[in-house]
């Protein structure tokens, strides 16, 4: 059956008789429900838990020091040049700090707003291509997918990068679709690509370029290259993306080698120095994509079923028009997701690197599910995923109930880190590694979130299955979303309970109450072990054996503060008159106990982390 051409502005496709059109009066309610879900899932995370150690607090501290110093070119952490990151996320955080003060809320606000804009972008794209129901579903899927939730708990640039890549491709596609007055769309696409570069480096333009090139080749629309405004668009791109890189290179000796060669090419090849990145095994890498898209990845068979149709789109009858917007969207989304997933399968990777692939896959899922619900209401492609979801929900709910029952006589433990096992699954490099450290005792500290999660998994999937079997498809899909939303509420409560384990703010508060300006605060090991101390204390922190990872390159500059100590320096300073507060992470405690001289006094403990002092 030949595709019917579609206007870029108005959806005029005839709907099948079985399509249950949404009444105009109900449309504001549905969009309002999507926004309400976003508020429920993402807004509570603006305020709690505290900023986490490692990347979360390190990046927040870079933004805080940017605001304090007024230097918006050279990032610094603990006074040391921090040149491995592109500046846009830190500019946005610093702007948020200026507007709302330095806090968890203002740190996380740009990321949460990037998610909201991603909801709007996905909805707009799916609405234009696939209709009203798909538009609502696309926004809902973004709001309630595991990946969007999990990887926006930490201050990393990937949500912003994904948004800007998506915006750039959207504008390019809209420019191809428009008959006239489309110049601004081309320039908006180039500008978005430039901002993607400022968000996370060259990967922004590399991914946009690879996706666009592959799409143009597959679709045959490369023949329209004269319309692409290559010269003026490239000029705009360079005008936006180049100045910061040039200034950073002028102000920081060796920047171009470190930033472009070490942090881009050598990182891709797994030869970046110092080596602190890994590569997921292929099975884990590809399997985890189903987790990040869950629960909507359950409907992936629907999308795969139509994959051949999407990758070999039918031409419209008008050669001048080429592909219609719906066919363009399907083809581009496949190419977009495929390029991202294949690219990072070849490089060193972290779990969240594939974040830019979530948006196109969720748009495809929304379009496929909406179409199947409308055209084949009795389809097994709808019923089987819900049955699988119900079975999985029952299994997870049973595990949670068993854990709660086993811990029914256990006392509540305020510091959950003290009752976790250390199973070291994945070397603690996976985002959910600590899930495997849960013990019977730890369930006593997680009763409320565990009960809410059990309720979500035991009731939501069953209700969704029952509704699906009765042909109430929209209600079934919303039931899946609501169950996931309730689970995310439970996850937020659990993250708050894990706060003392994942963050060192409680220890920073103890030090802040006792430390005088002349006292010294030290971290034993890499600054990432206790980076939240920097953010919450807002004072210089000395590093013992800490000239590593993100501190290595900046420590070589002449203006690097004298914060890098070895164990000999520590032992010498320990006997001097001034007071020292030494933060020791759990995995360094045995070594520190051997090195730190007596007498030493314990100032505070939290989740295995200890603050020692040389004075009572």
C-alpha positions as semicolon CSV with decimal commas, in nm:
position;residue;x (nm);y (nm);z (nm)
1;X;0,000;0,000;0,000
2;X;0,148;0,337;-0,105
3;X;0,219;0,599;0,162
4;X;0,000;0,909;0,138
5;X;0,182;1,241;0,127
6;X;0,150;1,461;0,432
7;X;0,169;1,836;0,473
8;X;0,447;1,942;0,712
9;X;0,203;2,146;0,914
10;X;-0,131;1,964;0,907
11;X;-0,197;1,592;0,952
12;X;-0,443;1,508;0,674
13;X;-0,401;1,131;0,666
14;X;-0,732;0,947;0,656
15;X;-0,779;0,734;0,965
16;X;-0,907;0,378;0,949
17;X;-1,263;0,329;1,064
18;X;-1,133;0,138;1,365
19;X;-0,915;0,428;1,481
20;X;-1,068;0,564;1,804
21;X;-1,012;0,932;1,746
22;X;-0,953;1,135;2,059
23;X;-1,215;1,401;2,115
24;X;-1,077;1,753;2,099
25;X;-1,207;1,823;2,447
26;X;-0,996;1,540;2,584
27;X;-0,668;1,649;2,425
28;X;-0,573;1,906;2,693
29;X;-0,644;1,643;2,958
30;X;-0,407;1,393;2,795
31;X;-0,126;1,644;2,749
32;X;-0,185;1,765;3,103
33;X;-0,156;1,406;3,226
34;X;0,183;1,374;3,050
35;X;0,307;1,692;3,219
36;X;0,170;1,572;3,552
37;X;0,363;1,247;3,511
38;X;0,680;1,447;3,440
39;X;0,619;1,652;3,755
40;X;0,567;1,338;3,962
41;X;0,873;1,155;3,828
42;X;1,135;1,428;3,790
43;X;1,056;1,728;4,009
44;X;1,104;1,556;4,350
45;X;1,458;1,467;4,243
46;X;1,542;1,838;4,224
47;X;1,552;1,856;4,602
48;X;1,682;1,519;4,723
49;X;1,898;1,318;4,769
50;X;2,211;1,528;4,825
51;X;2,464;1,552;4,545
52;X;2,648;1,224;4,506
53;X;3,020;1,163;4,519
54;X;3,215;1,121;4,195
55;X;3,081;1,286;3,875
56;X;2,769;1,445;4,027
57;X;2,948;1,663;4,282
58;X;3,260;1,707;4,070
59;X;3,061;1,865;3,788
60;X;2,852;2,073;4,028
61;X;3,170;2,200;4,191
62;X;3,312;2,296;3,851
63;X;3,000;2,506;3,786
64;X;3,014;2,659;4,134
65;X;3,380;2,758;4,094
66;X;3,301;2,899;3,749
67;X;3,043;3,129;3,904
68;X;3,272;3,221;4,196
69;X;3,574;3,299;3,975
70;X;3,387;3,460;3,686
71;X;3,601;3,255;3,445
72;X;3,361;3,098;3,195
73;X;3,634;2,957;2,970
74;X;3,854;2,741;3,195
75;X;3,672;2,498;3,421
76;X;3,826;2,431;3,761
77;X;3,764;2,178;4,036
78;X;3,930;2,238;4,374
79;X;4,120;2,521;4,207
80;X;4,274;2,279;3,953
81;X;4,211;2,324;3,581
82;X;3,947;2,074;3,465
83;X;3,979;2,069;3,088
84;X;3,822;1,741;2,982
85;X;3,463;1,865;2,953
86;X;3,274;2,093;2,717
87;X;3,130;2,404;2,889
88;X;2,757;2,428;2,809
89;X;2,623;2,218;3,102
90;X;2,839;2,420;3,343
91;X;2,729;2,750;3,194
92;X;2,368;2,647;3,246
93;X;2,434;2,532;3,603
94;X;2,623;2,851;3,683
95;X;2,331;3,054;3,543
96;X;2,097;2,850;3,760
97;X;2,318;2,918;4,064
98;X;2,312;3,287;3,991
99;X;1,933;3,286;3,964
100;X;1,842;3,052;4,251
101;X;2,150;3,017;4,467
102;X;2,390;2,724;4,498
103;X;2,192;2,413;4,591
104;X;2,088;2,068;4,475
105;X;1,780;2,222;4,315
106;X;1,970;2,467;4,099
107;X;2,229;2,203;4,006
108;X;1,966;1,964;3,872
109;X;1,726;2,216;3,720
110;X;1,889;2,236;3,372
111;X;1,885;1,857;3,336
112;X;1,522;1,826;3,445
113;X;1,422;2,101;3,202
114;X;1,615;1,920;2,926
115;X;1,394;1,616;2,995
116;X;1,081;1,833;2,968
117;X;1,201;1,970;2,635
118;X;1,272;1,614;2,521
119;X;0,912;1,526;2,609
120;X;0,793;1,818;2,397
121;X;1,025;1,728;2,108
122;X;0,925;1,361;2,104
123;X;0,557;1,452;2,124
124;X;0,580;1,706;1,844
125;X;0,770;1,470;1,618
126;X;0,536;1,173;1,675
127;X;0,226;1,393;1,653
128;X;0,321;1,525;1,311
129;X;0,421;1,186;1,178
130;X;0,183;0,939;1,340
131;X;-0,109;1,133;1,485
132;X;-0,254;1,246;1,817
133;X;-0,230;0,922;2,013
134;X;0,129;0,857;1,910
135;X;0,221;1,214;2,009
136;X;0,083;1,163;2,358
137;X;0,250;0,824;2,386
138;X;0,590;0,956;2,278
139;X;0,590;1,216;2,554
140;X;0,465;0,960;2,803
141;X;0,733;0,708;2,703
142;X;1,013;0,962;2,750
143;X;0,877;1,046;3,095
144;X;0,846;0,684;3,208
145;X;1,143;0,499;3,058
146;X;1,414;0,364;3,287
147;X;1,701;0,526;3,097
148;X;1,560;0,878;3,106
149;X;1,494;0,841;3,477
150;X;1,817;0,670;3,584
151;X;2,067;0,877;3,390
152;X;1,921;1,212;3,493
153;X;1,985;1,143;3,863
154;X;2,346;1,256;3,815
155;X;2,482;1,582;3,673
156;X;2,611;1,454;3,338
157;X;2,559;1,621;2,998
158;X;2,393;1,331;2,818
159;X;2,030;1,440;2,853
160;X;2,123;1,781;2,713
161;X;2,329;1,621;2,436
162;X;2,040;1,392;2,337
163;X;1,800;1,687;2,328
164;X;2,028;1,895;2,105
165;X;2,103;1,608;1,867
166;X;1,730;1,544;1,842
167;X;1,656;1,912;1,783
168;X;1,922;1,938;1,513
169;X;1,788;1,636;1,324
170;X;1,430;1,755;1,365
171;X;1,507;2,092;1,212
172;X;1,699;1,934;0,924
173;X;1,409;1,698;0,855
174;X;1,153;1,979;0,879
175;X;1,364;2,181;0,633
176;X;1,357;1,893;0,385
177;X;0,979;1,876;0,424
178;X;0,904;2,247;0,390
179;X;0,825;2,393;0,050
180;X;0,921;2,750;0,124
181;X;1,041;2,971;0,405
182;X;1,257;2,689;0,534
183;X;1,589;2,874;0,567
184;X;1,549;2,927;0,940
185;X;1,501;2,551;0,988
186;X;1,836;2,478;0,826
187;X;2,009;2,736;1,044
188;X;1,832;2,610;1,357
189;X;1,967;2,262;1,274
190;X;2,323;2,389;1,238
191;X;2,291;2,593;1,559
192;X;2,160;2,292;1,751
193;X;2,454;2,084;1,627
194;X;2,693;2,355;1,747
195;X;2,530;2,356;2,090
196;X;2,561;1,976;2,097
197;X;2,936;2,021;2,050
198;X;2,941;2,268;2,339
199;X;2,744;2,017;2,546
200;X;2,976;1,717;2,508
201;X;3,246;1,780;2,254
202;X;3,295;1,651;1,903
203;X;3,059;1,359;1,958
204;X;2,773;1,606;1,909
205;X;2,861;1,693;1,549
206;X;2,995;1,344;1,472
207;X;2,664;1,179;1,558
208;X;2,455;1,443;1,381
209;X;2,680;1,423;1,076
210;X;2,684;1,042;1,057
211;X;2,307;1,017;1,103
212;X;2,236;1,288;0,847
213;X;2,478;1,141;0,592
214;X;2,341;0,787;0,630
215;X;1,983;0,910;0,604
216;X;2,049;1,119;0,294
217;X;2,221;0,826;0,122
218;X;1,948;0,576;0,207
219;X;1,664;0,810;0,115
220;X;1,824;0,944;-0,200
221;X;1,771;1,300;-0,079
222;X;2,141;1,376;-0,102
223;X;2,057;1,496;-0,454
224;X;1,903;1,804;-0,293
225;X;2,238;1,909;-0,151
226;X;2,214;2,257;-0,299
227;X;1,927;2,329;-0,059
228;X;2,132;2,244;0,252
229;X;2,296;2,586;0,294
230;X;2,626;2,414;0,355
231;X;2,847;2,723;0,344
232;X;2,637;2,964;0,548
233;X;2,519;2,688;0,782
234;X;2,876;2,574;0,846
235;X;2,971;2,935;0,910
236;X;2,698;2,964;1,173
237;X;2,809;2,634;1,326
238;X;3,169;2,756;1,359
239;X;3,057;3,095;1,485
240;X;2,883;2,926;1,777
241;X;3,109;2,627;1,844
242;X;3,459;2,758;1,774
243;X;3,511;3,062;2,005
244;X;3,518;2,869;2,333
245;X;3,759;2,610;2,190
246;X;3,991;2,882;2,059
247;X;3,987;3,075;2,387
248;X;4,042;2,757;2,589
249;X;4,339;2,670;2,367
250;X;4,490;3,017;2,406
251;X;4,452;3,020;2,784
252;X;4,553;2,660;2,854
253;X;4,878;2,518;2,723
254;X;4,830;2,170;2,577
255;X;4,452;2,202;2,566
256;X;4,416;2,098;2,204
257;X;4,608;1,771;2,254
258;X;4,439;1,689;2,583
259;X;4,084;1,781;2,483
260;X;4,072;1,664;2,121
261;X;4,330;1,383;2,108
262;X;4,328;1,240;2,460
263;X;3,963;1,297;2,553
264;X;3,810;1,221;2,215
265;X;4,018;0,998;1,988
266;X;4,219;0,809;2,249
267;X;3,912;0,766;2,467
268;X;3,727;0,616;2,169
269;X;4,015;0,373;2,113
270;X;4,046;0,284;2,482
271;X;4,392;0,443;2,510
272;X;4,306;0,759;2,699
273;X;4,546;0,855;2,980
274;X;4,496;0,812;3,267
275;X;4,292;0,499;3,196
276;X;3,974;0,516;3,402
277;X;3,714;0,399;3,151
278;X;3,604;0,052;3,052
279;X;3,402;-0,125;2,784
280;X;3,088;-0,322;2,854
281;X;3,084;-0,681;2,724
282;X;2,886;-0,700;2,400
283;X;2,604;-0,906;2,551
284;X;2,564;-0,663;2,841
285;X;2,589;-0,360;2,612
286;X;2,309;-0,470;2,380
287;X;2,095;-0,631;2,649
288;X;2,100;-0,323;2,867
289;X;1,936;-0,120;2,591
290;X;1,619;-0,317;2,663
291;X;1,650;-0,216;3,029
292;X;1,696;0,153;2,952
293;X;1,383;0,153;2,733
294;X;1,178;-0,056;2,978
295;X;0,882;-0,096;3,009
296;X;0,827;0,021;2,651
297;X;1,095;-0,212;2,514
298;X;0,839;-0,488;2,568
299;X;0,670;-0,359;2,252
300;X;0,992;-0,364;2,051
301;X;0,874;-0,670;1,849
302;X;0,609;-0,440;1,700
303;X;0,879;-0,207;1,572
304;X;1,104;-0,487;1,450
305;X;0,813;-0,643;1,264
306;X;0,785;-0,332;1,047
307;X;1,158;-0,268;1,022
308;X;1,187;-0,365;0,655
309;X;0,902;-0,130;0,562
310;X;1,066;0,155;0,753
311;X;1,414;0,106;0,608
312;X;1,288;0,070;0,250
313;X;1,031;0,350;0,236
314;X;0,789;0,381;-0,054
315;X;0,825;0,690;-0,273
316;X;0,534;0,922;-0,318
317;X;0,403;0,988;-0,665
318;X;0,569;1,329;-0,682
319;X;0,946;1,312;-0,744
320;X;0,981;1,672;-0,630
321;X;0,841;1,583;-0,289
322;X;1,035;1,263;-0,237
323;X;0,942;1,091;0,090
324;X;0,654;1,209;0,302
325;X;0,709;1,316;0,659
326;X;0,595;0,988;0,815
327;X;0,831;0,783;0,597
328;X;1,113;1,028;0,669
329;X;1,058;0,998;1,043
330;X;1,062;0,620;1,041
331;X;1,374;0,597;0,829
332;X;1,558;0,868;1,020
333;X;1,475;0,720;1,361
334;X;1,613;0,382;1,259
335;X;1,928;0,537;1,118
336;X;1,965;0,765;1,420
337;X;1,933;0,486;1,676
338;X;2,148;0,250;1,471
339;X;2,435;0,494;1,429
340;X;2,446;0,575;1,802
341;X;2,430;0,211;1,912
342;X;2,687;0,084;1,663
343;X;2,921;0,379;1,723
344;X;2,944;0,323;2,097
345;X;2,960;-0,054;2,059
346;X;3,295;0,005;1,889
347;X;3,437;0,246;2,147
348;X;3,500;0,241;2,517
349;X;3,165;0,305;2,672
350;X;2,969;0,382;2,980
351;X;2,607;0,270;3,018
352;X;2,466;0,617;2,956
353;X;2,662;0,684;2,635
354;X;2,372;0,548;2,428
355;X;2,131;0,806;2,576
356;X;2,092;0,981;2,235
357;X;1,942;0,658;2,094
358;X;1,650;0,653;2,338
359;X;1,452;0,934;2,176
360;X;1,427;0,786;1,823
361;X;1,349;0,439;1,956
362;X;1,075;0,574;2,182
363;X;0,925;0,770;1,891
364;X;0,919;0,451;1,682
365;X;0,765;0,258;1,971
366;X;0,498;0,525;2,021
367;X;0,407;0,526;1,653
368;X;0,399;0,147;1,626
369;X;0,191;0,098;1,942
370;X;-0,060;0,369;1,850
371;X;-0,101;0,225;1,502
372;X;-0,142;-0,132;1,626
373;X;-0,401;-0,026;1,884
374;X;-0,598;0,156;1,614
375;X;-0,580;-0,094;1,330
376;X;-0,551;-0,435;1,501
377;X;-0,724;-0,410;1,838
378;X;-0,718;-0,791;1,887
379;X;-0,352;-0,828;1,790
380;X;-0,132;-1,072;1,980
381;X;0,148;-0,819;1,930
382;X;-0,034;-0,612;2,194
383;X;-0,145;-0,886;2,432
384;X;0,176;-1,088;2,460
385;X;0,398;-0,795;2,578
386;X;0,145;-0,719;2,850
387;X;0,139;-1,083;2,957
388;X;0,519;-1,081;2,976
389;X;0,507;-0,759;3,177
390;X;0,254;-0,912;3,418
391;X;0,476;-1,218;3,467
392;X;0,785;-1,003;3,527
393;X;0,591;-0,777;3,763
394;X;0,469;-1,077;3,959
395;X;0,823;-1,213;3,993
396;X;0,971;-0,879;4,104
397;X;0,679;-0,815;4,340
398;X;0,724;-1,159;4,496
399;X;1,094;-1,093;4,558
400;X;1,012;-0,760;4,722
401;X;0,743;-0,913;4,940
402;X;0,982;-1,192;5,041
403;X;1,246;-0,937;5,138
404;X;0,997;-0,737;5,341
405;X;0,871;-1,049;5,516
406;X;1,222;-1,170;5,598
407;X;1,310;-0,831;5,749
408;X;0,987;-0,789;5,946
409;X;1,164;-0,831;6,281
410;X;1,474;-0,634;6,187
411;X;1,519;-0,288;6,342
412;X;1,520;0,019;6,122
413;X;1,877;0,126;6,036
414;X;1,919;0,493;5,953
415;X;2,252;0,441;5,775
416;X;2,169;0,178;5,515
417;X;2,529;0,161;5,399
418;X;2,623;-0,026;5,716
419;X;2,397;-0,322;5,633
420;X;2,479;-0,371;5,266
421;X;2,687;-0,660;5,139
422;X;2,994;-0,594;4,924
423;X;2,939;-0,827;4,629
424;X;3,127;-0,601;4,385
425;X;2,907;-0,694;4,090
426;X;3,057;-0,540;3,777
427;X;3,334;-0,385;3,984
428;X;3,079;-0,122;4,092
429;X;3,110;0,038;3,749
430;X;2,747;-0,039;3,656
431;X;2,474;0,204;3,752
432;X;2,275;-0,064;3,933
433;X;2,567;-0,254;4,089
434;X;2,461;-0,174;4,445
435;X;2,120;-0,333;4,383
436;X;2,299;-0,666;4,425
437;X;2,434;-0,555;4,763
438;X;2,089;-0,553;4,924
439;X;2,053;-0,775;5,231
440;X;1,767;-0,878;5,457
441;X;1,872;-0,610;5,706
442;X;1,873;-0,344;5,436
443;X;1,507;-0,412;5,356
444;X;1,427;-0,287;5,707
445;X;1,550;0,054;5,596
446;X;1,363;0,039;5,267
447;X;1,019;-0,072;5,383
448;X;0,817;0,214;5,237
449;X;0,985;0,225;4,893
450;X;0,983;-0,158;4,877
451;X;0,610;-0,167;4,955
452;X;0,534;0,097;4,691
453;X;0,747;-0,085;4,435
454;X;0,576;-0,416;4,516
455;X;0,237;-0,247;4,477
456;X;0,342;-0,105;4,140
457;X;0,469;-0,437;4,006
458;X;0,192;-0,658;4,143
459;X;-0,108;-0,444;4,045
460;X;-0,014;-0,221;3,752
461;X;0,087;-0,494;3,504
462;X;-0,220;-0,706;3,589
463;X;-0,457;-0,412;3,543
464;X;-0,286;-0,327;3,214
465;X;-0,319;-0,688;3,095
466;X;-0,688;-0,701;3,189
467;X;-0,758;-0,376;3,007
468;X;-0,563;-0,491;2,702
469;X;-0,760;-0,815;2,687
470;X;-1,085;-0,617;2,698
471;X;-0,973;-0,398;2,407
472;X;-0,929;-0,084;2,618
473;X;-0,589;-0,017;2,473
474;X;-0,524;0,345;2,564
475;X;-0,621;0,275;2,925
476;X;-0,389;-0,027;2,926
477;X;-0,094;0,177;2,802
478;X;-0,162;0,445;3,059
479;X;-0,179;0,177;3,329
480;X;0,171;0,063;3,235
481;X;0,289;0,425;3,256
482;X;0,122;0,482;3,594
483;X;0,273;0,165;3,737
484;X;0,616;0,278;3,618
485;X;0,556;0,624;3,763
486;X;0,472;0,470;4,101
487;X;0,789;0,262;4,082
488;X;0,990;0,579;4,015
489;X;0,833;0,739;4,324
490;X;0,952;0,436;4,520
491;X;1,296;0,466;4,359
492;X;1,315;0,833;4,462
493;X;1,242;0,738;4,824
494;X;1,506;0,465;4,803
495;X;1,763;0,710;4,667
496;X;1,696;0,937;4,963
497;X;1,755;0,643;5,197
498;X;2,079;0,565;5,010
499;X;2,186;0,930;5,039
500;X;2,441;0,882;5,321
501;X;2,591;0,588;5,131
502;X;2,619;0,765;4,794
503;X;2,702;1,114;4,921
504;X;2,939;1,254;5,184
505;X;2,722;1,552;5,274
506;X;2,660;1,424;5,633
507;X;3,036;1,415;5,687
508;X;3,077;1,758;5,530
509;X;2,819;1,895;5,773
510;X;3,015;1,755;6,070
511;X;3,339;1,908;5,941
512;X;3,170;2,243;5,874
513;X;3,054;2,262;6,234
514;X;3,401;2,195;6,375
515;X;3,659;2,322;6,126
516;X;3,823;2,660;6,161
517;X;3,959;2,854;5,863
518;X;4,319;2,748;5,937
519;X;4,234;2,377;5,962
520;X;4,303;2,143;5,671
521;X;4,055;1,905;5,509
522;X;4,204;1,612;5,321
523;X;4,079;1,321;5,108
524;X;4,278;1,000;5,111
525;X;4,290;0,901;4,743
526;X;4,117;1,035;4,434
527;X;3,901;1,345;4,486
528;X;3,608;1,158;4,329
529;X;3,590;0,941;4,643
530;X;3,463;1,238;4,842
531;X;3,390;1,507;4,585
532;X;3,073;1,617;4,763
533;X;3,301;1,753;5,039
534;X;3,425;2,013;4,792
535;X;3,076;2,125;4,697
536;X;2,930;2,142;5,047
537;X;3,235;2,277;5,234
538;X;3,329;2,531;4,964
539;X;3,688;2,533;5,073
540;X;4,015;2,389;4,949
541;X;4,055;2,016;5,005
542;X;4,399;1,849;5,001
543;X;4,443;1,518;4,818
544;X;4,668;1,242;4,948
545;X;4,776;1,023;4,655
546;X;4,518;1,215;4,453
547;X;4,713;1,326;4,146
548;X;4,500;1,091;3,937
549;X;4,213;1,070;3,684
550;X;4,045;1,410;3,639
551;X;4,310;1,590;3,848
552;X;4,611;1,463;3,655
553;X;4,631;1,705;3,361
554;X;4,536;2,019;3,555
555;X;4,791;1,941;3,827
556;X;5,075;2,001;3,577
557;X;4,999;2,370;3,532
558;X;5,214;2,618;3,728
559;X;4,907;2,777;3,887
560;X;4,779;2,447;4,030
561;X;4,725;2,496;4,404
562;X;4,958;2,298;4,636
563;X;4,693;2,043;4,731
564;X;4,863;1,724;4,612
565;X;5,029;1,533;4,895
566;X;5,190;1,195;4,928
567;X;5,181;0,972;5,234
568;X;5,504;1,123;5,365
569;X;5,348;1,471;5,350
570;X;5,045;1,339;5,536
571;X;5,251;1,183;5,816
572;X;5,453;1,502;5,854
573;X;5,144;1,727;5,859
574;X;4,976;1,495;6,112
575;X;5,228;1,589;6,380
576;X;5,211;1,964;6,320
577;X;5,004;2,194;6,546
578;X;4,720;2,257;6,300
579;X;4,410;2,038;6,299
580;X;4,348;1,799;6,008
581;X;4,023;1,636;5,900
582;X;4,107;1,332;5,685
583;X;3,831;1,169;5,478
584;X;3,893;0,798;5,420
585;X;3,666;0,604;5,179
586;X;3,582;0,241;5,264
587;X;3,814;0,079;5,011
588;X;4,110;0,283;5,139
589;X;4,053;0,225;5,510
590;X;4,299;-0,066;5,549
591;X;4,578;0,129;5,379
592;X;4,497;0,450;5,568
593;X;4,495;0,271;5,904
594;X;4,846;0,150;5,825
595;X;4,973;0,491;5,714
596;X;4,801;0,750;5,935
597;X;5,002;0,799;6,257
598;X;4,867;0,771;6,608
599;X;4,705;0,937;6,782
600;X;4,411;0,962;6,548
601;X;4,056;1,040;6,647
602;X;3,734;0,948;6,471
603;X;3,529;1,262;6,412
604;X;3,242;1,096;6,221
605;X;3,142;0,780;6,035
606;X;2,890;0,727;5,760
607;X;2,834;0,416;5,547
608;X;3,190;0,293;5,595
609;X;3,343;0,634;5,529
610;X;3,543;0,781;5,816
611;X;3,669;1,125;5,912
612;X;3,992;1,103;6,113
613;X;4,154;1,394;6,296
614;X;4,490;1,444;6,458
615;X;4,326;1,641;6,738
616;X;4,037;1,546;6,966
